Short mmCIF file of C-alpha atoms in Angstrom, two decimals:
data_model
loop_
_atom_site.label_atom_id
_atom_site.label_comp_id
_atom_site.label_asym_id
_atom_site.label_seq_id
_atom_site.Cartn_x
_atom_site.Cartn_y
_atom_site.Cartn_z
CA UNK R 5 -33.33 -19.74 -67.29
CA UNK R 6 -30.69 -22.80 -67.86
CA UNK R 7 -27.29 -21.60 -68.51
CA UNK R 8 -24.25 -23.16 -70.27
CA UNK R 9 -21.09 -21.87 -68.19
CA UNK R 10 -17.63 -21.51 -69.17
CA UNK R 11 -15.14 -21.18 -66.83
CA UNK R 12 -11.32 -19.63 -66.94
CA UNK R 13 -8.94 -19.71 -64.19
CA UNK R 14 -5.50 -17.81 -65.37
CA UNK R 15 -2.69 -16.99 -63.52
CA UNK R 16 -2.69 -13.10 -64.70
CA UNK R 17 0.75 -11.44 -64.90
CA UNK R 18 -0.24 -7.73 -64.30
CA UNK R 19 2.43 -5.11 -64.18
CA UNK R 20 -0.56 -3.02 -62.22
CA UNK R 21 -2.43 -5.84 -60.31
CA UNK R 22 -0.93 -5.30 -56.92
CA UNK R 23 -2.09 -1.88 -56.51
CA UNK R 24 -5.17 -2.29 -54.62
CA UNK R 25 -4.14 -3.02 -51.25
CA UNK R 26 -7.39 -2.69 -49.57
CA UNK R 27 -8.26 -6.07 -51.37
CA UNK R 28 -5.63 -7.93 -49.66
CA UNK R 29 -6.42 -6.68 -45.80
CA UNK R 30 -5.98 -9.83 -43.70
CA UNK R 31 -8.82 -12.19 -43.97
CA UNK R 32 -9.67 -15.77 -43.94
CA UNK R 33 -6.08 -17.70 -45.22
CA UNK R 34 -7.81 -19.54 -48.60
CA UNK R 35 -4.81 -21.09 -50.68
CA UNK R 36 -6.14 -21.73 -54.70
CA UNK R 37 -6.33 -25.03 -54.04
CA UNK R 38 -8.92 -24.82 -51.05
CA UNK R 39 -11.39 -23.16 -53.49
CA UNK R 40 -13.32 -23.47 -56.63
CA UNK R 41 -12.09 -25.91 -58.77
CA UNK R 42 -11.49 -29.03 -55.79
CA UNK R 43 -14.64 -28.69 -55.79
CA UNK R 44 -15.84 -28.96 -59.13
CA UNK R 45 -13.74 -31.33 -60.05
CA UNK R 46 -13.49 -33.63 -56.84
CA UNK R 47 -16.93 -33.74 -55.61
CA UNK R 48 -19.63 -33.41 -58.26
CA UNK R 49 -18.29 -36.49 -60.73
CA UNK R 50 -20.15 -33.98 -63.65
CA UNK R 51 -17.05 -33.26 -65.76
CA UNK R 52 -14.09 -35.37 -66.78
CA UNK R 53 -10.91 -35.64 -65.61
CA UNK R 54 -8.20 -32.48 -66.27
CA UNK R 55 -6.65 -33.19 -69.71
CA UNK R 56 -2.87 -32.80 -70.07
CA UNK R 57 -1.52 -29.68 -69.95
CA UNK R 58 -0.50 -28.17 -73.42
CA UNK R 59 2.92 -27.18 -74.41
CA UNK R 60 4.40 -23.75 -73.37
CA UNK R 61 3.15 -21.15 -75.57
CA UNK R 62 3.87 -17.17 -74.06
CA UNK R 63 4.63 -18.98 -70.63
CA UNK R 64 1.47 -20.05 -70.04
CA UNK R 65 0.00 -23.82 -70.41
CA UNK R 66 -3.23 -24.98 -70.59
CA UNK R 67 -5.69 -27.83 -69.57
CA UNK R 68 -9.20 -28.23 -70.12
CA UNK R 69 -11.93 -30.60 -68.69
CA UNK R 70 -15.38 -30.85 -70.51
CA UNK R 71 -19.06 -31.68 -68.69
CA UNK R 72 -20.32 -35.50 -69.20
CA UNK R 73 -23.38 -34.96 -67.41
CA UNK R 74 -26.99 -32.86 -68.85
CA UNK R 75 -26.97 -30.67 -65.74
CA UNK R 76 -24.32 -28.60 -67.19
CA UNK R 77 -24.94 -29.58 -71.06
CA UNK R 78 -21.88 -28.52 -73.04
CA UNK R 79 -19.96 -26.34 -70.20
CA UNK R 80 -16.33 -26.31 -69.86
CA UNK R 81 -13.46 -25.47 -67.22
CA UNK R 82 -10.14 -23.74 -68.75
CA UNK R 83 -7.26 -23.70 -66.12
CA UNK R 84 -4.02 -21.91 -67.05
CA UNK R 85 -0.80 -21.37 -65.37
CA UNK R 86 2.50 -20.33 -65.86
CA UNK R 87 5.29 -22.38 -67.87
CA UNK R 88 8.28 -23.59 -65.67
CA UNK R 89 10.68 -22.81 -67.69
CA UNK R 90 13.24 -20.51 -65.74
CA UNK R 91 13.01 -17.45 -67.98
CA UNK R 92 8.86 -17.61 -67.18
CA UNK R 93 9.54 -18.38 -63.49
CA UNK R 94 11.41 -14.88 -63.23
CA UNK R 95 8.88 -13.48 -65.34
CA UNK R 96 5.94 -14.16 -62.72
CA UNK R 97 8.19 -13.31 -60.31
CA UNK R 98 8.53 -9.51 -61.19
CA UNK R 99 4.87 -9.05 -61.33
CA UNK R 100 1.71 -9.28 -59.63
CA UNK R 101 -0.94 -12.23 -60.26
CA UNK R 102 -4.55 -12.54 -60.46
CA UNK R 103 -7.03 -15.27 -61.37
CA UNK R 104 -9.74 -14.48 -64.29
CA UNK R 105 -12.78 -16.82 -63.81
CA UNK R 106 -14.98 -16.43 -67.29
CA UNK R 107 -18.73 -16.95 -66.30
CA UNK R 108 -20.54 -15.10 -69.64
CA UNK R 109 -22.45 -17.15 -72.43
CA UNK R 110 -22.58 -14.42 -74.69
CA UNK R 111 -18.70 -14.57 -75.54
CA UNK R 112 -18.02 -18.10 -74.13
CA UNK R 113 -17.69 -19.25 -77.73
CA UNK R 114 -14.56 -16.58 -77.60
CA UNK R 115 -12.68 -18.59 -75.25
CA UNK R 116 -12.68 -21.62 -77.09
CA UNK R 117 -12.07 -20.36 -80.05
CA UNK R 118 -9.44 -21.32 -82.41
CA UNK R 119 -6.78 -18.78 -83.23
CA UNK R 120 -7.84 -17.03 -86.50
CA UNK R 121 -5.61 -15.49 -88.99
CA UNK R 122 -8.11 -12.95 -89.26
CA UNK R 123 -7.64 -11.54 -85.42
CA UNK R 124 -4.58 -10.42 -83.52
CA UNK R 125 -3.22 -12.25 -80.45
CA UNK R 126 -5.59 -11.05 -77.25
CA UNK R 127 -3.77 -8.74 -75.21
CA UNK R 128 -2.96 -9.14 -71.67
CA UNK R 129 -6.40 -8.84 -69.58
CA UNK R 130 -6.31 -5.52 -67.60
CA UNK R 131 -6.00 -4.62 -64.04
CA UNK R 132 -8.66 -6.29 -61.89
CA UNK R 133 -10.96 -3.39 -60.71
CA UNK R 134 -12.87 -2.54 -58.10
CA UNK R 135 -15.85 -4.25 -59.02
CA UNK R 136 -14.00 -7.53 -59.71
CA UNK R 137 -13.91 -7.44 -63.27
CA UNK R 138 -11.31 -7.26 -65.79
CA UNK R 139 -10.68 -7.29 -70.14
CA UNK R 140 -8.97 -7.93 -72.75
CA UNK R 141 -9.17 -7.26 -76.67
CA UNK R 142 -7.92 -8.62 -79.76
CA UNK R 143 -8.27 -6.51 -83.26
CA UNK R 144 -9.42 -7.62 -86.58
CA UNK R 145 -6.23 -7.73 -88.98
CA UNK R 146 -8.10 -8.90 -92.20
CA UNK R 147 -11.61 -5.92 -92.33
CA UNK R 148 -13.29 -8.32 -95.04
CA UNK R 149 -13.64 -11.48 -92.73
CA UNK R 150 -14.61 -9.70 -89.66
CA UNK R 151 -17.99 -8.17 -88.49
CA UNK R 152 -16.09 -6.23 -85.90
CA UNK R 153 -13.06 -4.19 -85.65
CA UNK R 154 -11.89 -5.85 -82.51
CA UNK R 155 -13.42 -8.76 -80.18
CA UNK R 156 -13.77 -7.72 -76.56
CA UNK R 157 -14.20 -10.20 -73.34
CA UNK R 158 -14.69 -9.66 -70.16
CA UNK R 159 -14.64 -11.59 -67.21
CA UNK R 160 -14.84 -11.88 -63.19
CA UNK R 161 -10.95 -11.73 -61.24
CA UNK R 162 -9.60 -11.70 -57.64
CA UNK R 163 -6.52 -11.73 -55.96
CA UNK R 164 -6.18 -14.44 -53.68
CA UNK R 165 -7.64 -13.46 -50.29
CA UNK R 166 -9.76 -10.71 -51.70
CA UNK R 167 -13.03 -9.09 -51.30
CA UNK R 168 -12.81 -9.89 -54.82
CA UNK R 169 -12.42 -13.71 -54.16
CA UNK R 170 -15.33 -13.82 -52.09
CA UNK R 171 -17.26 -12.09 -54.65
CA UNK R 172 -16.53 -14.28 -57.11
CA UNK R 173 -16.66 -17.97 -55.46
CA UNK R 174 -20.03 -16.65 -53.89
CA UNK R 175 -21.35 -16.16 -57.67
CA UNK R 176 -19.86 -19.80 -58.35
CA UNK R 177 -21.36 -21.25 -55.53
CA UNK R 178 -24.90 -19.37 -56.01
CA UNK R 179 -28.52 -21.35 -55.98
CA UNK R 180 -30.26 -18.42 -55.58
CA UNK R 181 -32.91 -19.12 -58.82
CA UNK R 182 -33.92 -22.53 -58.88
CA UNK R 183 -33.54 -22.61 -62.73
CA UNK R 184 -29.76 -21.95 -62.65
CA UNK R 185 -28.26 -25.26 -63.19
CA UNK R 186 -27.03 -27.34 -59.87
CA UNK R 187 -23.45 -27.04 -60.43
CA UNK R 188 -22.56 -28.37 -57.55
CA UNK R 189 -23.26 -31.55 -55.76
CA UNK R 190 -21.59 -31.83 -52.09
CA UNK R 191 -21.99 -35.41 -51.22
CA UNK R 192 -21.20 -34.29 -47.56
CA UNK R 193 -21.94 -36.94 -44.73
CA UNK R 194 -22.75 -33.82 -42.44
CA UNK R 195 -24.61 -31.83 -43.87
CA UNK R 196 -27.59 -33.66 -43.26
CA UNK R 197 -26.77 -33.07 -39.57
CA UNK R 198 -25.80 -29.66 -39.86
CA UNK R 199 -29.65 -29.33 -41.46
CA UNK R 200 -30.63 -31.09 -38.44
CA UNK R 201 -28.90 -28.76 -35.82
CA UNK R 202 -29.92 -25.65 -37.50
CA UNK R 203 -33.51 -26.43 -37.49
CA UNK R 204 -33.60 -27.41 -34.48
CA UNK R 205 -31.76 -24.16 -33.06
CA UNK R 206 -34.50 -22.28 -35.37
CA UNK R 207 -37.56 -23.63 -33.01
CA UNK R 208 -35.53 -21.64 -29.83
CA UNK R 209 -34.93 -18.62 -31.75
CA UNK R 210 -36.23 -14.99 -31.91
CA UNK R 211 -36.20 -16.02 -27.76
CA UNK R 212 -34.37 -12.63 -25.63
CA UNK R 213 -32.42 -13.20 -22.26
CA UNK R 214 -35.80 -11.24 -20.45
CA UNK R 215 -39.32 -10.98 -21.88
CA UNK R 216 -39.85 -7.45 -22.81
CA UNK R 217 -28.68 4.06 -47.04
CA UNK R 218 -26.26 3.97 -45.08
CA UNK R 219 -29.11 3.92 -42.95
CA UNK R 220 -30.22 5.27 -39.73
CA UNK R 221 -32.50 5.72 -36.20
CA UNK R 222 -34.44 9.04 -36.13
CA UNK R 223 -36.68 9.90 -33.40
CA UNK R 224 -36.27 6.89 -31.74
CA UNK R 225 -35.42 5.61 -27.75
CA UNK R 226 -32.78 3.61 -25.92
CA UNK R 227 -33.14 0.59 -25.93
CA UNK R 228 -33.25 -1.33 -22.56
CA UNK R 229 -29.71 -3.46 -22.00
CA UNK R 230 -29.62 -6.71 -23.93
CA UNK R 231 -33.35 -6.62 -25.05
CA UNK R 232 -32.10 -7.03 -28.46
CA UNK R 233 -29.30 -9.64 -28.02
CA UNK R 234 -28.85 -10.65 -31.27
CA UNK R 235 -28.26 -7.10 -32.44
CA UNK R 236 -24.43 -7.03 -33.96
CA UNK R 237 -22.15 -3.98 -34.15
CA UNK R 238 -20.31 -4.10 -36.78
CA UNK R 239 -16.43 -2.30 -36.98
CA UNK R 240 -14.30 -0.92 -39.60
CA UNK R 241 -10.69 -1.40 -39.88
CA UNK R 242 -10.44 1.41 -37.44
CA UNK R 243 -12.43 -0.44 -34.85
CA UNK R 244 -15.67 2.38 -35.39
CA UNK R 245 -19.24 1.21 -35.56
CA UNK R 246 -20.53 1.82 -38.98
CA UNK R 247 -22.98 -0.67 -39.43
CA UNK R 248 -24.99 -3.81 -37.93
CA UNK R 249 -26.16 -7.09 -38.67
CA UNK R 250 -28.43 -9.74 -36.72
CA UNK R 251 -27.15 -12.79 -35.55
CA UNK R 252 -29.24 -15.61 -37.33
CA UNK R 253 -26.99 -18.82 -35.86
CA UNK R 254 -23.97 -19.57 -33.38
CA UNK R 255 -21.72 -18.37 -36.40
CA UNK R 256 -23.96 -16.43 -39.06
CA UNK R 257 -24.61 -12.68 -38.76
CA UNK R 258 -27.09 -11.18 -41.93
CA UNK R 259 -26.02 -7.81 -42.45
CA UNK R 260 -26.62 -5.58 -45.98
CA UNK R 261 -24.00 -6.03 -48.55
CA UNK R 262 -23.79 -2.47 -48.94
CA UNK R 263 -21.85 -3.10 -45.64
CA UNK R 264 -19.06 -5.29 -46.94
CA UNK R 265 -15.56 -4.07 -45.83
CA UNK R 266 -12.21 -6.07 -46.94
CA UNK R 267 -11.72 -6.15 -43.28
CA UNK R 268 -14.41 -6.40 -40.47
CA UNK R 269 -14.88 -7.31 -37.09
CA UNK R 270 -18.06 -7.67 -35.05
CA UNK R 271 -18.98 -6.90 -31.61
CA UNK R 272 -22.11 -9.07 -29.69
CA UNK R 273 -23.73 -8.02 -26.63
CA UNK R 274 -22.79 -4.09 -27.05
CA UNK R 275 -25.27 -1.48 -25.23
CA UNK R 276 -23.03 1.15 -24.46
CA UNK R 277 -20.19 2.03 -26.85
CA UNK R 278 -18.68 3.96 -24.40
CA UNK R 279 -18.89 1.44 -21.35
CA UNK R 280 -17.73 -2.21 -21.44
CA UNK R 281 -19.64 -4.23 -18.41
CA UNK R 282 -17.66 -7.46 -19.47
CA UNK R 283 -20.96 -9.32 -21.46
CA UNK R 284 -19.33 -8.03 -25.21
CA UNK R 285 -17.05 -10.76 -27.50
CA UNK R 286 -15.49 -9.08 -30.49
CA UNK R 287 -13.95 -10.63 -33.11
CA UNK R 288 -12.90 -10.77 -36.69
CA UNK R 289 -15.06 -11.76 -39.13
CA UNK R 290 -13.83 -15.23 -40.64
CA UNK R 291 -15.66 -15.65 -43.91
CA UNK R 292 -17.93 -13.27 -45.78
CA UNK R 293 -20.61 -14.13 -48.17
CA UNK R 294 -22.02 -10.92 -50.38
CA UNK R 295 -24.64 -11.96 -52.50
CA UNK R 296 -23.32 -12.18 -56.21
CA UNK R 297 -25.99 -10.54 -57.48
CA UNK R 298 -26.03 -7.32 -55.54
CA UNK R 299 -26.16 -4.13 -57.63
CA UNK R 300 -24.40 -1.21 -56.78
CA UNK R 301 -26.13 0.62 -58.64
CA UNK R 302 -30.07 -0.25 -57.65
CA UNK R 303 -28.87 -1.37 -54.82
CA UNK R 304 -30.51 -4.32 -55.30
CA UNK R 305 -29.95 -7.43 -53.51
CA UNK R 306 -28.60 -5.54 -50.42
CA UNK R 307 -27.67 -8.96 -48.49
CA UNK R 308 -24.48 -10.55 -46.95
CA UNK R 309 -23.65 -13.41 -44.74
CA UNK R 310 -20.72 -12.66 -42.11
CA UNK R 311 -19.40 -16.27 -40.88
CA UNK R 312 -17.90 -16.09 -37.05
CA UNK R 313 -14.46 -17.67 -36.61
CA UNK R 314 -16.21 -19.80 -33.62
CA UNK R 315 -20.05 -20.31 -32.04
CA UNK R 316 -21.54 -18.47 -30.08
CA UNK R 317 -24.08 -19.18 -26.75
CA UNK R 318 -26.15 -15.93 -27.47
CA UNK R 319 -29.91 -16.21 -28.35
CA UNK R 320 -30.50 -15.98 -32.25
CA UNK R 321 -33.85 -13.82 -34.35
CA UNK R 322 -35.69 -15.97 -36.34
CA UNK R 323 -35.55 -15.92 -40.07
CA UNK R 324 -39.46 -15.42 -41.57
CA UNK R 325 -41.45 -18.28 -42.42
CA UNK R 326 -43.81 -15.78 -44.64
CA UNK R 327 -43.44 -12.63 -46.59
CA UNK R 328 -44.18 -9.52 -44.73
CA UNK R 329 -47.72 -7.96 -44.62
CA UNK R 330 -48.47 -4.21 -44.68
CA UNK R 331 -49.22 -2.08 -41.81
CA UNK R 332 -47.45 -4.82 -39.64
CA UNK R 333 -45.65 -2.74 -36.66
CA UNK R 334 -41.99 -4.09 -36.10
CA UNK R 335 -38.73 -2.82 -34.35
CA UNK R 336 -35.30 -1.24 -35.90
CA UNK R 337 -32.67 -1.15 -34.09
CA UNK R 338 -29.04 0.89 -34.20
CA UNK R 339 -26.29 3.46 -32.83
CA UNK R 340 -27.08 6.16 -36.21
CA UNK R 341 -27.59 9.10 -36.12
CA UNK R 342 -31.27 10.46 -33.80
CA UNK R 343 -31.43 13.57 -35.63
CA UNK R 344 -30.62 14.58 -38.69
CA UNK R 345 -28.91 17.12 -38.20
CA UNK R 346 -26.51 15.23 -35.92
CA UNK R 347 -22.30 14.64 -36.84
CA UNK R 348 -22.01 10.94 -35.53
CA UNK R 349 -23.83 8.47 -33.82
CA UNK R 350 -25.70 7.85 -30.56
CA UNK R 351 -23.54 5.76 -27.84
CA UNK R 352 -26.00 3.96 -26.38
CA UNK R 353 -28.56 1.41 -29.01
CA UNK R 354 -31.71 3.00 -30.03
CA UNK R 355 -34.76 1.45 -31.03
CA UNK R 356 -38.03 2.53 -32.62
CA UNK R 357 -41.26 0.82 -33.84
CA UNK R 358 -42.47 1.18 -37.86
CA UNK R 359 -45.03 -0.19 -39.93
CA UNK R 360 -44.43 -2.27 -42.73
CA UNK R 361 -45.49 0.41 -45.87
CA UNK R 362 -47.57 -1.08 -48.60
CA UNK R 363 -46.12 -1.64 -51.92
CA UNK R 364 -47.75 0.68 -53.97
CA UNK R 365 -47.15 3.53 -51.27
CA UNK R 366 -43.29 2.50 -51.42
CA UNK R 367 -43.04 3.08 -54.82
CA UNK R 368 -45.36 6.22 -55.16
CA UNK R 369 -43.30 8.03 -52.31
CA UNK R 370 -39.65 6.94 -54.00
CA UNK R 371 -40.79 7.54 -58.10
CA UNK R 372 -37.16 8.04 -59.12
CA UNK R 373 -35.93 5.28 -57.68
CA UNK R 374 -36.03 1.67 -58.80
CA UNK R 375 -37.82 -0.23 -55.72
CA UNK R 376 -37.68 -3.90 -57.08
CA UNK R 377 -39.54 -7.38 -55.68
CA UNK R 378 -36.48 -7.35 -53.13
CA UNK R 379 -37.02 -4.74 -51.04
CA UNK R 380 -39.56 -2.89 -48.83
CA UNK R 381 -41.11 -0.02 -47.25
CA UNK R 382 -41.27 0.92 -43.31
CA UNK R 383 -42.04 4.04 -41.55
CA UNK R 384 -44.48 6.72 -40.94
CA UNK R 385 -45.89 9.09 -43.00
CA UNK R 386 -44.98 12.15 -40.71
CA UNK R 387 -41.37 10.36 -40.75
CA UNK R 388 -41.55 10.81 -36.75
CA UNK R 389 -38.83 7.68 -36.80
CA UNK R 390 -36.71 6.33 -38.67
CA UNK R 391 -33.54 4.59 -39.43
CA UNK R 392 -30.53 7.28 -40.44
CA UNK R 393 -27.07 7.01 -40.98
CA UNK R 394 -25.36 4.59 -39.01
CA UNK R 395 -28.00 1.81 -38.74
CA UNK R 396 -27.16 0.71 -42.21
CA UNK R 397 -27.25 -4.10 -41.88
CA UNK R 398 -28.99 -4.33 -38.59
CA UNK R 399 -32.20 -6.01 -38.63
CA UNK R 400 -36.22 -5.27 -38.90
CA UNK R 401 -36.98 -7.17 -36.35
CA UNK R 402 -40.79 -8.48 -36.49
CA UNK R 403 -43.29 -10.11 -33.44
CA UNK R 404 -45.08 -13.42 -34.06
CA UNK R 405 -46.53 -15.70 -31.84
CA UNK R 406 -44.99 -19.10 -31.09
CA UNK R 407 -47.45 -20.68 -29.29
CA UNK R 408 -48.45 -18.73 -26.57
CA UNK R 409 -45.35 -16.62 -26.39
CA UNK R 410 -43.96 -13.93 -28.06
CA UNK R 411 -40.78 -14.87 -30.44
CA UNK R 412 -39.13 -12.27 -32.71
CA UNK R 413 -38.17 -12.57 -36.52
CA UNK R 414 -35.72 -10.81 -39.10
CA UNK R 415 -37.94 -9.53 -42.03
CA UNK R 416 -35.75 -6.75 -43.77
CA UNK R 417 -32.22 -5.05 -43.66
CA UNK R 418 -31.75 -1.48 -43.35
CA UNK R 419 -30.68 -0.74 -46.69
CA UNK R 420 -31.40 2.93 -48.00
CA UNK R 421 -33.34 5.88 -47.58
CA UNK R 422 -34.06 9.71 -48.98
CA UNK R 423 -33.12 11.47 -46.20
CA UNK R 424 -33.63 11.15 -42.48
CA UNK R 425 -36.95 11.13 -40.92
CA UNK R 426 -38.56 13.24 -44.03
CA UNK R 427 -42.81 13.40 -44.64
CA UNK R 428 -43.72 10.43 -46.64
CA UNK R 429 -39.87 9.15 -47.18
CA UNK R 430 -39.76 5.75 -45.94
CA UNK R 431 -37.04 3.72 -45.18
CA UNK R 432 -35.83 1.11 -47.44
CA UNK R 433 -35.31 -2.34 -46.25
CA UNK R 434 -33.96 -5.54 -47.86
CA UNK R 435 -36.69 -8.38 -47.88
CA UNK R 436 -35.27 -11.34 -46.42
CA UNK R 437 -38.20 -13.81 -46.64
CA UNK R 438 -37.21 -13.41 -50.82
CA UNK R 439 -32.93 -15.08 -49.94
CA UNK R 440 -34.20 -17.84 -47.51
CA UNK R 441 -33.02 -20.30 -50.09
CA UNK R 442 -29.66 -18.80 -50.60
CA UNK R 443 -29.14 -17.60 -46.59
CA UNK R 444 -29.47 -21.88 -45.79
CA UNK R 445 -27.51 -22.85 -48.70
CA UNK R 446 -24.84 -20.85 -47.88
CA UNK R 447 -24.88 -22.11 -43.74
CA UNK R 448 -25.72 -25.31 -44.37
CA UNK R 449 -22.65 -25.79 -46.68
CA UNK R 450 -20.21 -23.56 -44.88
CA UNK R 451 -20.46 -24.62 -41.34
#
């Protein structure tokens, strides 16, 4: 479905704003001008240059630049910022900021609106939450001319250098559904090379060094050392292994977006948490890319893109080249939990083999739960392995034959599960074949 968009930038003034410090751990350095709008307005030639900015009115002044080409039809881009007078200067100074980016067509018409005698002034927009959003109101002074007591809008916000920004410029910068319209055009001399390079890394991948919810490995072995070298710890703040991801490229690690931390670092090479031998590189993560459309709720969507401050010489997995097919065996991977009834972790990385669960078995064995197009089943009915807490990101690693040798590819992420190693309770696991689009999208333009 085509969409028109309209889109808000404000400087917020929050008395409340700077509360959440967990959204401004430290993180890639963005400054405003290194994000969004550059980009719409300096590469893609679809929208007209920024008006003048409108006289001071509350501190604030406005510009506005409208769309001249049919790929975004009537859209819009409102930038505001503060006056700079003195008496506004000291105002922003005293509180916190946030920008409000305004992506829905059901009240776009509100934001370019005319003031109405018939509604109040909208009030300041609220703090930005947790789940990025924020609102504001304005209330119908004159009953007879208004459907509606009061008017509400909402819209997406971040703090600069926030969870929340990534969230948001993702969603910008999505292609996931080829009928959303092309917002952006990056006439980028390299990218056809970076296209190049990563297809030709992809015909050496899924290659190891030898031939041989919050989710989980039950029943499962130890691995042997490095068989699985693109396997990725993932680390908290507090440097513990809560999760894992599969390195895809020199600088890409897929992981579940379930996953997503404001702060995370990743270890490559790990066997033994317990024992270094010298082989493991940790670092922090440099860039993260959560899908925009992951639901918390369905869990839907359960993808994420960790970018690597620098490359990498460590053999990659493959990404599919074809959906998964049922009772396909493949290999999990993780340092969860190996029993159930266990506090933390294993030390050392486990591994166990699972077939690929048919649909309609999936969604017979999990009735109350919503298992959409985007996800899949693996395990065995007597629930003899399985992934368990711990394992949540890493990868479901499938065999294929590349000529006449064995290569490895990355159908699903460990998502979510009922339980632990439970009688016909399979394991949920993120289809990747379904985000190939938006997993080269995102590192062919962000390399």
């Amino acid at each position: 479905m085509r969409f028109r968009f309209v889109l808000l930038v404000v400087t917020c003034i929050c008395e409340f704003c700077g509360a959440n410090t967990e959204e401004n751990r430290p993180g890639p350095k963005t400054s405003p001008s290194e994000g969004l709008l550059p980009e719409v307005a300096n590469r893609t030639g679809l929208f007209t240059p920024w008006s003048q900015w409108s006289r001071c009115v509350d501190c604030l002044q406005r510009r506005m630049k409208k769309c001249v080409s049919p790929k975004c039809e009537d859209s819009r881009i409102y930038e505001e910022k503060p006056c700079g007078k003195k008496r506004c200067k000291r105002k922003a100074r005293q509180k916190n900021q946030f920008r409000v980016v305004h992506l829905d067509e059901d009240s776009s018409h509100l934001v370019r609106q005319a003031p109405s005698r018939a509604w109040s002034k909208w009030s300041s927009w609220s703090p930005c939450s947790e789940n990025c959003r924020t609102q504001r109101i304005r209330i119908c002074r004159k009953p007879g001319r208004c459907r509606k007591k009061q008017q509400e809008q909402t819209a997406y916000c971040y703090h600069d250098n926030s969870m929340c920004e990534n969230y948001v410029l993702n969603l910008l910068d999505s292609q996931q559904n080829a009928d959303e319209i092309n917002r952006y055009q990056y006439h980028n001399e390299d990218l056809a090379r970076r296209v190049s390079r990563r297809r030709r890394l992809q015909k050496r991948c899924g290659e190891p060094f030898r031939k041989n919810r919050m989710l989980k490995i039950i029943g499962g072995t130890e691995s042997k050392k490095h068989k699985w070298p693109w396997h990725v710890a993932i680390l908290n703040k507090y440097y513990e292994v809560f999760c894992g991801g599969t390195l895809i490229g020199p600088r890409w690690v897929l992981t579940a977006s379930h996953c997503i931390r404001p702060y995370l670092r990743v270890r490559l090479n790990e066997h033994d948490l317990r024992a270094r031998d010298g082989r493991e590189l940790e670092m922090t993560v440099y860039k993260i890319f959560q899908h925009p459309k992951f639901n918390h709720k369905t869990v839907d969507n359960d993808i994420a893109l960790l970018q690597l401050p620098r490359a990498v010489n460590l053999p990659i997995a493959c990404l599919p080249n074809r959906s998964p097919r049922a009772q396909e065996v493949c290999s999990v991977m993780g340092w969860g939990k190996i029993r159930t009834s266990d506090t933390y972790g294993t030390h050392t990385l486990h591994e166990a083999k699972l077939p690929i669960v048919p649909p309609n078995v999936c969604r017979r064995s999990y009735r109350h739960f919503l298992i959409t197009a985007n996800m899949l089943c693996a395990g065995w009915p007597s629930g003899k392995s399985d992934t368990c807490a711990g394992d949540s990101g890493g990868g479901l690693i499938c065999p294929f034959k590349r000529k006449s040798r064995l290569a490895y590819s990355v159908q699903g992420i460990t998502s979510f599960g009922d339980g632990c190693g439970l009688r016909n309770k399979y394991g949920i696991y993120t289809t990747v074949f379904n985000y190939l689009k938006w997993i080269y999208y995102v590192m062919d333009h962000y390399s």
